[in-house]
Amino acid sequence: MRAEIRPIISNREIAEGYHELLFEVDEDFRAEPGQFTTIRISASSTPLLRRPFAFASCADRRASIIYQRRGPGTELLAGKREGDELDIIAPLGNRWPLPSTEETAILVAGGIGMGPILFLATELQESGRPAQLYIGARTGDLLPEESFFGDLNPILATDDGSRGTRGTVADLIPKKFPAPPRFYACGPEPMMRAVHDIALELKAPCAVSMEQTMACGVGACMGCVIRLADGEEYARVCADGPIFESRELLWS
Ligand code: FES
């Protein structure tokens, strides 16, 4: 983990309200799929806290995040331009577990869950492991153009049917697989819960990436805790996660 000021390469809108921010990193900087950075968005006291953002890529001295404009902090971030400086602490948190050679990886993303899932999908594709990628949104405007996904070939679903299949991504997931499935999910909690339920039914492992408001981002303040499955113990999303086996968590 290191604190750095890095120059922004680009900051572009990729779908309605969704941006991809690309920035330079040092040659020896490594972030793995699932890990995140915290960004101090403004030098002033507003917003006061650093914000966490999952990495969407990290290769060839460049890293990226995908974020949604949904408040004063991310509005400010959306105003940053090429050459502006980005104040980051990274890499933070754990990474997605890898599937075994016998398993088929089923990757499911909704909304800003796209970033960490696309990073994993790229890693799996580059290492020649089979994966099926599902991405869902409320409407087609909230999804990037097909070209953004390169040759990852996601299967798309929208609530209103304006892109891909009408319905939720969880509806699209087959219930039978030729090889044992291993599930990965990131996005709105109801979607992750639905994938968790499918994994339970199929007795398959399921990793989820949890989003939580953070203060310190490094495990010191207990500001990001979530409840574990026994209902009594807690885990820190920033330091124990953000990736958890879904069975370890308490789902409401
Ligand atoms: Fe402080 Fe996680 S944000 S412990």
PDB file of C-alpha atoms and ligand atoms in Angstrom:
ATOM      1  CA  MET A   1       0.000   0.000   0.000  1.00  0.00           C
ATOM      2  CA  ARG A   2       1.274   3.459  -0.813  1.00  0.00           C
ATOM      3  CA  ALA A   3       0.054   7.039  -0.836  1.00  0.00           C
ATOM      4  CA  GLU A   4       0.737   8.811  -4.092  1.00  0.00           C
ATOM      5  CA  ILE A   5      -0.220  11.713  -6.292  1.00  0.00           C
ATOM      6  CA  ARG A   6      -0.770  10.373  -9.805  1.00  0.00           C
ATOM      7  CA  PRO A   7      -1.578  12.208 -13.052  1.00  0.00           C
ATOM      8  CA  ILE A   8      -4.922  11.575 -14.706  1.00  0.00           C
ATOM      9  CA  ILE A   9      -4.776  10.257 -18.265  1.00  0.00           C
ATOM     10  CA  SER A  10      -8.499  10.524 -19.038  1.00  0.00           C
ATOM     11  CA  ASN A  11     -11.847  10.808 -17.304  1.00  0.00           C
ATOM     12  CA  ARG A  12     -14.710  10.059 -19.673  1.00  0.00           C
ATOM     13  CA  GLU A  13     -18.378   9.267 -19.406  1.00  0.00           C
ATOM     14  CA  ILE A  14     -18.937   5.687 -20.634  1.00  0.00           C
ATOM     15  CA  ALA A  15     -22.695   5.465 -19.950  1.00  0.00           C
ATOM     16  CA  GLU A  16     -25.275   7.811 -18.484  1.00  0.00           C
ATOM     17  CA  GLY A  17     -23.785   8.918 -15.150  1.00  0.00           C
ATOM     18  CA  TYR A  18     -20.949   6.369 -15.291  1.00  0.00           C
ATOM     19  CA  HIS A  19     -17.323   7.389 -15.800  1.00  0.00           C
ATOM     20  CA  GLU A  20     -14.055   5.632 -16.389  1.00  0.00           C
ATOM     21  CA  LEU A  21     -11.081   7.400 -14.829  1.00  0.00           C
ATOM     22  CA  LEU A  22      -7.679   6.289 -16.089  1.00  0.00           C
ATOM     23  CA  PHE A  23      -4.497   7.358 -14.317  1.00  0.00           C
ATOM     24  CA  GLU A  24      -0.777   6.682 -14.447  1.00  0.00           C
ATOM     25  CA  VAL A  25       0.903   4.420 -11.913  1.00  0.00           C
ATOM     26  CA  ASP A  26       4.556   3.531 -11.348  1.00  0.00           C
ATOM     27  CA  GLU A  27       6.045   0.600 -13.187  1.00  0.00           C
ATOM     28  CA  ASP A  28       6.218  -1.497 -10.008  1.00  0.00           C
ATOM     29  CA  PHE A  29       2.655  -0.670  -8.883  1.00  0.00           C
ATOM     30  CA  ARG A  30       0.343  -3.702  -8.828  1.00  0.00           C
ATOM     31  CA  ALA A  31      -3.366  -3.791  -8.056  1.00  0.00           C
ATOM     32  CA  GLU A  32      -5.197  -7.093  -8.371  1.00  0.00           C
ATOM     33  CA  PRO A  33      -8.824  -7.700  -9.397  1.00  0.00           C
ATOM     34  CA  GLY A  34     -11.022  -7.005  -6.366  1.00  0.00           C
ATOM     35  CA  GLN A  35      -8.659  -4.532  -4.705  1.00  0.00           C
ATOM     36  CA  PHE A  36      -9.506  -0.862  -4.324  1.00  0.00           C
ATOM     37  CA  THR A  37      -8.022   2.585  -3.880  1.00  0.00           C
ATOM     38  CA  THR A  38      -9.164   5.463  -1.718  1.00  0.00           C
ATOM     39  CA  ILE A  39      -9.102   8.885  -3.348  1.00  0.00           C
ATOM     40  CA  ARG A  40      -8.981  12.268  -1.709  1.00  0.00           C
ATOM     41  CA  ILE A  41     -11.182  14.059  -4.173  1.00  0.00           C
ATOM     42  CA  SER A  42     -10.631  17.614  -3.035  1.00  0.00           C
ATOM     43  CA  ALA A  43      -7.822  19.445  -1.237  1.00  0.00           C
ATOM     44  CA  SER A  44     -10.507  21.392   0.664  1.00  0.00           C
ATOM     45  CA  SER A  45     -12.421  19.911   3.595  1.00  0.00           C
ATOM     46  CA  THR A  46     -15.417  18.992   1.380  1.00  0.00           C
ATOM     47  CA  PRO A  47     -15.690  16.087   0.967  1.00  0.00           C
ATOM     48  CA  LEU A  48     -13.650  15.442   4.080  1.00  0.00           C
ATOM     49  CA  LEU A  49     -13.134  11.712   3.748  1.00  0.00           C
ATOM     50  CA  ARG A  50     -11.305   9.741   1.122  1.00  0.00           C
ATOM     51  CA  ARG A  51     -13.686   7.709  -1.046  1.00  0.00           C
ATOM     52  CA  PRO A  52     -13.133   4.047  -1.914  1.00  0.00           C
ATOM     53  CA  PHE A  53     -13.223   2.922  -5.572  1.00  0.00           C
ATOM     54  CA  ALA A  54     -12.537  -0.572  -6.881  1.00  0.00           C
ATOM     55  CA  PHE A  55      -9.928  -0.972  -9.585  1.00  0.00           C
ATOM     56  CA  ALA A  56     -11.298  -1.779 -13.042  1.00  0.00           C
ATOM     57  CA  SER A  57      -7.854  -2.400 -14.551  1.00  0.00           C
ATOM     58  CA  CYS A  58      -4.158  -2.156 -13.820  1.00  0.00           C
ATOM     59  CA  ALA A  59      -1.596  -2.866 -16.522  1.00  0.00           C
ATOM     60  CA  ASP A  60       1.203  -1.171 -18.432  1.00  0.00           C
ATOM     61  CA  ARG A  61       1.649   1.664 -15.906  1.00  0.00           C
ATOM     62  CA  ARG A  62      -2.047   2.568 -16.085  1.00  0.00           C
ATOM     63  CA  ALA A  63      -4.884   1.866 -13.682  1.00  0.00           C
ATOM     64  CA  SER A  64      -8.563   2.702 -13.872  1.00  0.00           C
ATOM     65  CA  ILE A  65     -11.723   2.898 -11.827  1.00  0.00           C
ATOM     66  CA  ILE A  66     -15.358   3.021 -12.959  1.00  0.00           C
ATOM     67  CA  TYR A  67     -17.578   5.243 -10.835  1.00  0.00           C
ATOM     68  CA  GLN A  68     -21.082   6.626 -10.886  1.00  0.00           C
ATOM     69  CA  ARG A  69     -21.868  10.317 -10.375  1.00  0.00           C
ATOM     70  CA  ARG A  70     -24.169  10.151  -7.382  1.00  0.00           C
ATOM     71  CA  GLY A  71     -23.290  12.949  -4.974  1.00  0.00           C
ATOM     72  CA  PRO A  72     -21.042  15.964  -4.423  1.00  0.00           C
ATOM     73  CA  GLY A  73     -17.841  13.884  -4.184  1.00  0.00           C
ATOM     74  CA  THR A  74     -18.276  12.005  -7.429  1.00  0.00           C
ATOM     75  CA  GLU A  75     -19.563  15.188  -9.164  1.00  0.00           C
ATOM     76  CA  LEU A  76     -16.244  16.811  -8.229  1.00  0.00           C
ATOM     77  CA  LEU A  77     -14.360  13.739  -9.448  1.00  0.00           C
ATOM     78  CA  ALA A  78     -16.221  13.905 -12.774  1.00  0.00           C
ATOM     79  CA  GLY A  79     -14.873  17.459 -13.211  1.00  0.00           C
ATOM     80  CA  LYS A  80     -11.244  16.302 -13.187  1.00  0.00           C
ATOM     81  CA  ARG A  81      -9.385  16.439 -16.490  1.00  0.00           C
ATOM     82  CA  GLU A  82      -6.334  14.951 -18.187  1.00  0.00           C
ATOM     83  CA  GLY A  83      -3.205  16.109 -16.358  1.00  0.00           C
ATOM     84  CA  ASP A  84      -4.978  16.867 -13.065  1.00  0.00           C
ATOM     85  CA  GLU A  85      -3.511  15.160 -10.036  1.00  0.00           C
ATOM     86  CA  LEU A  86      -5.150  12.269  -8.231  1.00  0.00           C
ATOM     87  CA  ASP A  87      -4.380  11.718  -4.540  1.00  0.00           C
ATOM     88  CA  ILE A  88      -4.609   7.949  -3.982  1.00  0.00           C
ATOM     89  CA  ILE A  89      -3.833   5.327  -1.356  1.00  0.00           C
ATOM     90  CA  ALA A  90      -3.582   1.887  -2.979  1.00  0.00           C
ATOM     91  CA  PRO A  91      -3.747  -0.991  -3.391  1.00  0.00           C
ATOM     92  CA  LEU A  92      -6.121  -1.831  -0.526  1.00  0.00           C
ATOM     93  CA  GLY A  93      -8.164  -4.896   0.424  1.00  0.00           C
ATOM     94  CA  ASN A  94      -8.137  -8.488  -0.822  1.00  0.00           C
ATOM     95  CA  ARG A  95      -8.608  -9.895  -4.308  1.00  0.00           C
ATOM     96  CA  TRP A  96     -11.161 -12.210  -5.917  1.00  0.00           C
ATOM     97  CA  PRO A  97     -10.291 -15.886  -5.431  1.00  0.00           C
ATOM     98  CA  LEU A  98      -9.368 -17.662  -8.646  1.00  0.00           C
ATOM     99  CA  PRO A  99     -11.443 -20.560  -9.988  1.00  0.00           C
ATOM    100  CA  SER A 100      -9.812 -23.984 -10.059  1.00  0.00           C
ATOM    101  CA  THR A 101      -8.999 -25.511 -13.438  1.00  0.00           C
ATOM    102  CA  GLU A 102     -12.159 -27.677 -13.234  1.00  0.00           C
ATOM    103  CA  GLU A 103     -14.516 -24.793 -12.453  1.00  0.00           C
ATOM    104  CA  THR A 104     -16.435 -22.437 -14.744  1.00  0.00           C
ATOM    105  CA  ALA A 105     -16.383 -18.857 -13.464  1.00  0.00           C
ATOM    106  CA  ILE A 106     -19.754 -17.102 -13.588  1.00  0.00           C
ATOM    107  CA  LEU A 107     -19.226 -13.350 -13.258  1.00  0.00           C
ATOM    108  CA  VAL A 108     -22.226 -11.138 -12.495  1.00  0.00           C
ATOM    109  CA  ALA A 109     -22.176  -7.325 -12.316  1.00  0.00           C
ATOM    110  CA  GLY A 110     -24.718  -4.569 -11.874  1.00  0.00           C
ATOM    111  CA  GLY A 111     -24.082  -0.797 -11.948  1.00  0.00           C
ATOM    112  CA  ILE A 112     -20.687   0.213 -10.553  1.00  0.00           C
ATOM    113  CA  GLY A 113     -20.068  -3.457  -9.861  1.00  0.00           C
ATOM    114  CA  MET A 114     -18.880  -3.498 -13.476  1.00  0.00           C
ATOM    115  CA  GLY A 115     -15.381  -2.241 -12.581  1.00  0.00           C
ATOM    116  CA  PRO A 116     -14.096  -5.052 -10.354  1.00  0.00           C
ATOM    117  CA  ILE A 117     -15.939  -7.719 -12.378  1.00  0.00           C
ATOM    118  CA  LEU A 118     -14.492  -6.517 -15.711  1.00  0.00           C
ATOM    119  CA  PHE A 119     -11.015  -6.513 -14.132  1.00  0.00           C
ATOM    120  CA  LEU A 120     -11.477 -10.160 -13.105  1.00  0.00           C
ATOM    121  CA  ALA A 121     -12.998 -11.070 -16.488  1.00  0.00           C
ATOM    122  CA  THR A 122      -9.950  -9.610 -18.254  1.00  0.00           C
ATOM    123  CA  GLU A 123      -7.568 -11.487 -15.965  1.00  0.00           C
ATOM    124  CA  LEU A 124      -9.385 -14.793 -16.547  1.00  0.00           C
ATOM    125  CA  GLN A 125      -9.492 -14.258 -20.289  1.00  0.00           C
ATOM    126  CA  GLU A 126      -5.774 -13.450 -20.415  1.00  0.00           C
ATOM    127  CA  SER A 127      -4.964 -16.619 -18.485  1.00  0.00           C
ATOM    128  CA  GLY A 128      -7.186 -18.738 -20.753  1.00  0.00           C
ATOM    129  CA  ARG A 129      -9.739 -19.726 -18.087  1.00  0.00           C
ATOM    130  CA  PRO A 130     -13.365 -20.135 -19.140  1.00  0.00           C
ATOM    131  CA  ALA A 131     -15.749 -17.506 -17.782  1.00  0.00           C
ATOM    132  CA  GLN A 132     -19.295 -16.357 -18.455  1.00  0.00           C
ATOM    133  CA  LEU A 133     -19.929 -12.656 -17.921  1.00  0.00           C
ATOM    134  CA  TYR A 134     -23.371 -11.199 -17.098  1.00  0.00           C
ATOM    135  CA  ILE A 135     -23.999  -7.460 -16.710  1.00  0.00           C
ATOM    136  CA  GLY A 136     -27.291  -5.892 -15.705  1.00  0.00           C
ATOM    137  CA  ALA A 137     -28.709  -2.370 -15.458  1.00  0.00           C
ATOM    138  CA  ARG A 138     -32.080  -0.687 -15.099  1.00  0.00           C
ATOM    139  CA  THR A 139     -31.989   0.690 -18.676  1.00  0.00           C
ATOM    140  CA  GLY A 140     -29.727   0.468 -21.713  1.00  0.00           C
ATOM    141  CA  ASP A 141     -28.481   4.067 -21.226  1.00  0.00           C
ATOM    142  CA  LEU A 142     -26.770   2.930 -18.052  1.00  0.00           C
ATOM    143  CA  LEU A 143     -24.588   0.416 -19.904  1.00  0.00           C
ATOM    144  CA  PRO A 144     -21.450   1.264 -21.926  1.00  0.00           C
ATOM    145  CA  GLU A 145     -21.343   0.708 -25.686  1.00  0.00           C
ATOM    146  CA  GLU A 146     -20.551  -2.816 -26.851  1.00  0.00           C
ATOM    147  CA  SER A 147     -17.049  -1.693 -27.940  1.00  0.00           C
ATOM    148  CA  PHE A 148     -16.170  -0.786 -24.335  1.00  0.00           C
ATOM    149  CA  PHE A 149     -16.208  -4.470 -23.402  1.00  0.00           C
ATOM    150  CA  GLY A 150     -13.706  -5.446 -26.128  1.00  0.00           C
ATOM    151  CA  ASP A 151     -13.912  -9.201 -26.646  1.00  0.00           C
ATOM    152  CA  LEU A 152     -15.259 -10.032 -23.179  1.00  0.00           C
ATOM    153  CA  ASN A 153     -18.702 -10.559 -24.778  1.00  0.00           C
ATOM    154  CA  PRO A 154     -20.943  -9.936 -21.781  1.00  0.00           C
ATOM    155  CA  ILE A 155     -24.528 -11.176 -21.718  1.00  0.00           C
ATOM    156  CA  LEU A 156     -26.628  -8.100 -20.959  1.00  0.00           C
ATOM    157  CA  ALA A 157     -29.937  -7.671 -19.150  1.00  0.00           C
ATOM    158  CA  THR A 158     -31.980  -4.544 -18.469  1.00  0.00           C
ATOM    159  CA  ASP A 159     -35.110  -4.127 -16.367  1.00  0.00           C
ATOM    160  CA  ASP A 160     -36.966  -2.472 -19.272  1.00  0.00           C
ATOM    161  CA  GLY A 161     -35.497  -4.629 -22.061  1.00  0.00           C
ATOM    162  CA  SER A 162     -33.899  -1.622 -23.825  1.00  0.00           C
ATOM    163  CA  ARG A 163     -30.559  -3.529 -24.083  1.00  0.00           C
ATOM    164  CA  GLY A 164     -30.051  -7.269 -23.877  1.00  0.00           C
ATOM    165  CA  THR A 165     -32.715  -9.445 -22.301  1.00  0.00           C
ATOM    166  CA  ARG A 166     -35.562  -7.926 -20.291  1.00  0.00           C
ATOM    167  CA  GLY A 167     -35.264  -8.809 -16.607  1.00  0.00           C
ATOM    168  CA  THR A 168     -32.512  -9.126 -14.050  1.00  0.00           C
ATOM    169  CA  VAL A 169     -29.101 -10.679 -14.605  1.00  0.00           C
ATOM    170  CA  ALA A 170     -29.911 -13.284 -11.981  1.00  0.00           C
ATOM    171  CA  ASP A 171     -32.819 -14.446 -14.209  1.00  0.00           C
ATOM    172  CA  LEU A 172     -30.312 -15.146 -17.000  1.00  0.00           C
ATOM    173  CA  ILE A 173     -27.986 -17.388 -15.050  1.00  0.00           C
ATOM    174  CA  PRO A 174     -28.450 -21.021 -16.059  1.00  0.00           C
ATOM    175  CA  LYS A 175     -29.203 -23.469 -13.277  1.00  0.00           C
ATOM    176  CA  LYS A 176     -27.163 -26.278 -14.830  1.00  0.00           C
ATOM    177  CA  PHE A 177     -23.518 -26.226 -15.873  1.00  0.00           C
ATOM    178  CA  PRO A 178     -21.323 -28.769 -17.647  1.00  0.00           C
ATOM    179  CA  ALA A 179     -18.480 -27.985 -15.193  1.00  0.00           C
ATOM    180  CA  PRO A 180     -18.842 -27.005 -11.520  1.00  0.00           C
ATOM    181  CA  PRO A 181     -19.617 -23.269 -11.359  1.00  0.00           C
ATOM    182  CA  ARG A 182     -17.930 -20.715  -9.129  1.00  0.00           C
ATOM    183  CA  PHE A 183     -19.853 -17.450  -8.802  1.00  0.00           C
ATOM    184  CA  TYR A 184     -18.573 -13.891  -8.525  1.00  0.00           C
ATOM    185  CA  ALA A 185     -20.924 -10.952  -7.959  1.00  0.00           C
ATOM    186  CA  CYS A 186     -20.630  -7.204  -7.483  1.00  0.00           C
ATOM    187  CA  GLY A 187     -23.427  -4.660  -7.609  1.00  0.00           C
ATOM    188  CA  PRO A 188     -26.640  -3.763  -5.794  1.00  0.00           C
ATOM    189  CA  GLU A 189     -27.260  -5.917  -2.728  1.00  0.00           C
ATOM    190  CA  PRO A 190     -30.500  -7.542  -4.011  1.00  0.00           C
ATOM    191  CA  MET A 191     -28.589  -8.710  -7.097  1.00  0.00           C
ATOM    192  CA  MET A 192     -25.733 -10.145  -5.035  1.00  0.00           C
ATOM    193  CA  ARG A 193     -28.260 -11.786  -2.746  1.00  0.00           C
ATOM    194  CA  ALA A 194     -29.943 -13.408  -5.767  1.00  0.00           C
ATOM    195  CA  VAL A 195     -26.599 -14.770  -7.007  1.00  0.00           C
ATOM    196  CA  HIS A 196     -25.812 -15.992  -3.478  1.00  0.00           C
ATOM    197  CA  ASP A 197     -29.148 -17.860  -3.434  1.00  0.00           C
ATOM    198  CA  ILE A 198     -28.405 -19.512  -6.804  1.00  0.00           C
ATOM    199  CA  ALA A 199     -24.937 -20.533  -5.576  1.00  0.00           C
ATOM    200  CA  LEU A 200     -26.463 -21.995  -2.396  1.00  0.00           C
ATOM    201  CA  GLU A 201     -28.953 -23.989  -4.458  1.00  0.00           C
ATOM    202  CA  LEU A 202     -26.150 -25.344  -6.651  1.00  0.00           C
ATOM    203  CA  LYS A 203     -23.808 -25.866  -3.665  1.00  0.00           C
ATOM    204  CA  ALA A 204     -21.248 -23.691  -5.458  1.00  0.00           C
ATOM    205  CA  PRO A 205     -18.837 -21.132  -3.995  1.00  0.00           C
ATOM    206  CA  CYS A 206     -19.808 -17.484  -4.414  1.00  0.00           C
ATOM    207  CA  ALA A 207     -17.550 -14.480  -3.848  1.00  0.00           C
ATOM    208  CA  VAL A 208     -19.132 -11.048  -3.462  1.00  0.00           C
ATOM    209  CA  SER A 209     -17.544  -7.601  -3.324  1.00  0.00           C
ATOM    210  CA  MET A 210     -19.128  -5.503  -0.602  1.00  0.00           C
ATOM    211  CA  GLU A 211     -19.493  -1.740  -0.811  1.00  0.00           C
ATOM    212  CA  GLN A 212     -19.529   0.256   2.400  1.00  0.00           C
ATOM    213  CA  THR A 213     -18.923   3.835   3.443  1.00  0.00           C
ATOM    214  CA  MET A 214     -15.359   4.078   4.704  1.00  0.00           C
ATOM    215  CA  ALA A 215     -13.476   6.486   6.931  1.00  0.00           C
ATOM    216  CA  CYS A 216      -9.893   5.291   7.449  1.00  0.00           C
ATOM    217  CA  GLY A 217      -9.900   2.625   4.710  1.00  0.00           C
ATOM    218  CA  VAL A 218      -7.149   0.638   6.445  1.00  0.00           C
ATOM    219  CA  GLY A 219      -8.878  -1.274   9.225  1.00  0.00           C
ATOM    220  CA  ALA A 220      -8.400   1.173  12.102  1.00  0.00           C
ATOM    221  CA  CYS A 221     -11.771   2.853  12.721  1.00  0.00           C
ATOM    222  CA  MET A 222     -14.412   0.075  12.459  1.00  0.00           C
ATOM    223  CA  GLY A 223     -16.470   2.475  10.321  1.00  0.00           C
ATOM    224  CA  CYS A 224     -17.101  -0.053   7.556  1.00  0.00           C
ATOM    225  CA  VAL A 225     -18.200  -3.179   9.430  1.00  0.00           C
ATOM    226  CA  ILE A 226     -20.737  -5.665   8.124  1.00  0.00           C
ATOM    227  CA  ARG A 227     -22.377  -8.489  10.001  1.00  0.00           C
ATOM    228  CA  LEU A 228     -21.221 -12.064   9.583  1.00  0.00           C
ATOM    229  CA  ALA A 229     -23.551 -15.024   9.118  1.00  0.00           C
ATOM    230  CA  ASP A 230     -23.714 -15.913  12.827  1.00  0.00           C
ATOM    231  CA  GLY A 231     -25.359 -12.500  13.396  1.00  0.00           C
ATOM    232  CA  GLU A 232     -22.968 -11.646  16.199  1.00  0.00           C
ATOM    233  CA  GLU A 233     -19.572 -11.109  14.667  1.00  0.00           C
ATOM    234  CA  TYR A 234     -18.527  -8.336  12.312  1.00  0.00           C
ATOM    235  CA  ALA A 235     -15.945  -7.943   9.553  1.00  0.00           C
ATOM    236  CA  ARG A 236     -14.302  -4.776   8.259  1.00  0.00           C
ATOM    237  CA  VAL A 237     -14.988  -4.332   4.548  1.00  0.00           C
ATOM    238  CA  CYS A 238     -11.776  -2.347   4.015  1.00  0.00           C
ATOM    239  CA  ALA A 239      -9.344  -4.691   5.763  1.00  0.00           C
ATOM    240  CA  ASP A 240     -11.073  -8.116   5.849  1.00  0.00           C
ATOM    241  CA  GLY A 241     -12.667  -7.621   2.405  1.00  0.00           C
ATOM    242  CA  PRO A 242     -13.994  -6.146   0.223  1.00  0.00           C
ATOM    243  CA  ILE A 243     -14.258  -9.689  -1.206  1.00  0.00           C
ATOM    244  CA  PHE A 244     -16.100 -12.223   0.970  1.00  0.00           C
ATOM    245  CA  GLU A 245     -17.455 -15.705   0.443  1.00  0.00           C
ATOM    246  CA  SER A 246     -21.190 -14.957   0.420  1.00  0.00           C
ATOM    247  CA  ARG A 247     -21.928 -17.739   2.958  1.00  0.00           C
ATOM    248  CA  GLU A 248     -19.844 -15.888   5.540  1.00  0.00           C
ATOM    249  CA  LEU A 249     -22.181 -12.882   5.486  1.00  0.00           C
ATOM    250  CA  LEU A 250     -25.569 -12.186   7.020  1.00  0.00           C
ATOM    251  CA  TRP A 251     -28.065 -11.373   4.246  1.00  0.00           C
ATOM    252  CA  SER A 252     -31.177  -9.443   5.222  1.00  0.00           C
TER     253      SER A 252
HETATM  254 FE1  FES B   1     -11.907   2.250   8.989  1.00  0.00          FE
HETATM  255 FE2  FES B   1     -12.746   0.159   7.509  1.00  0.00          FE
HETATM  256  S1  FES B   1     -12.932   2.248   7.045  1.00  0.00           S
HETATM  257  S2  FES B   1     -11.952   0.133   9.539  1.00  0.00           S
END
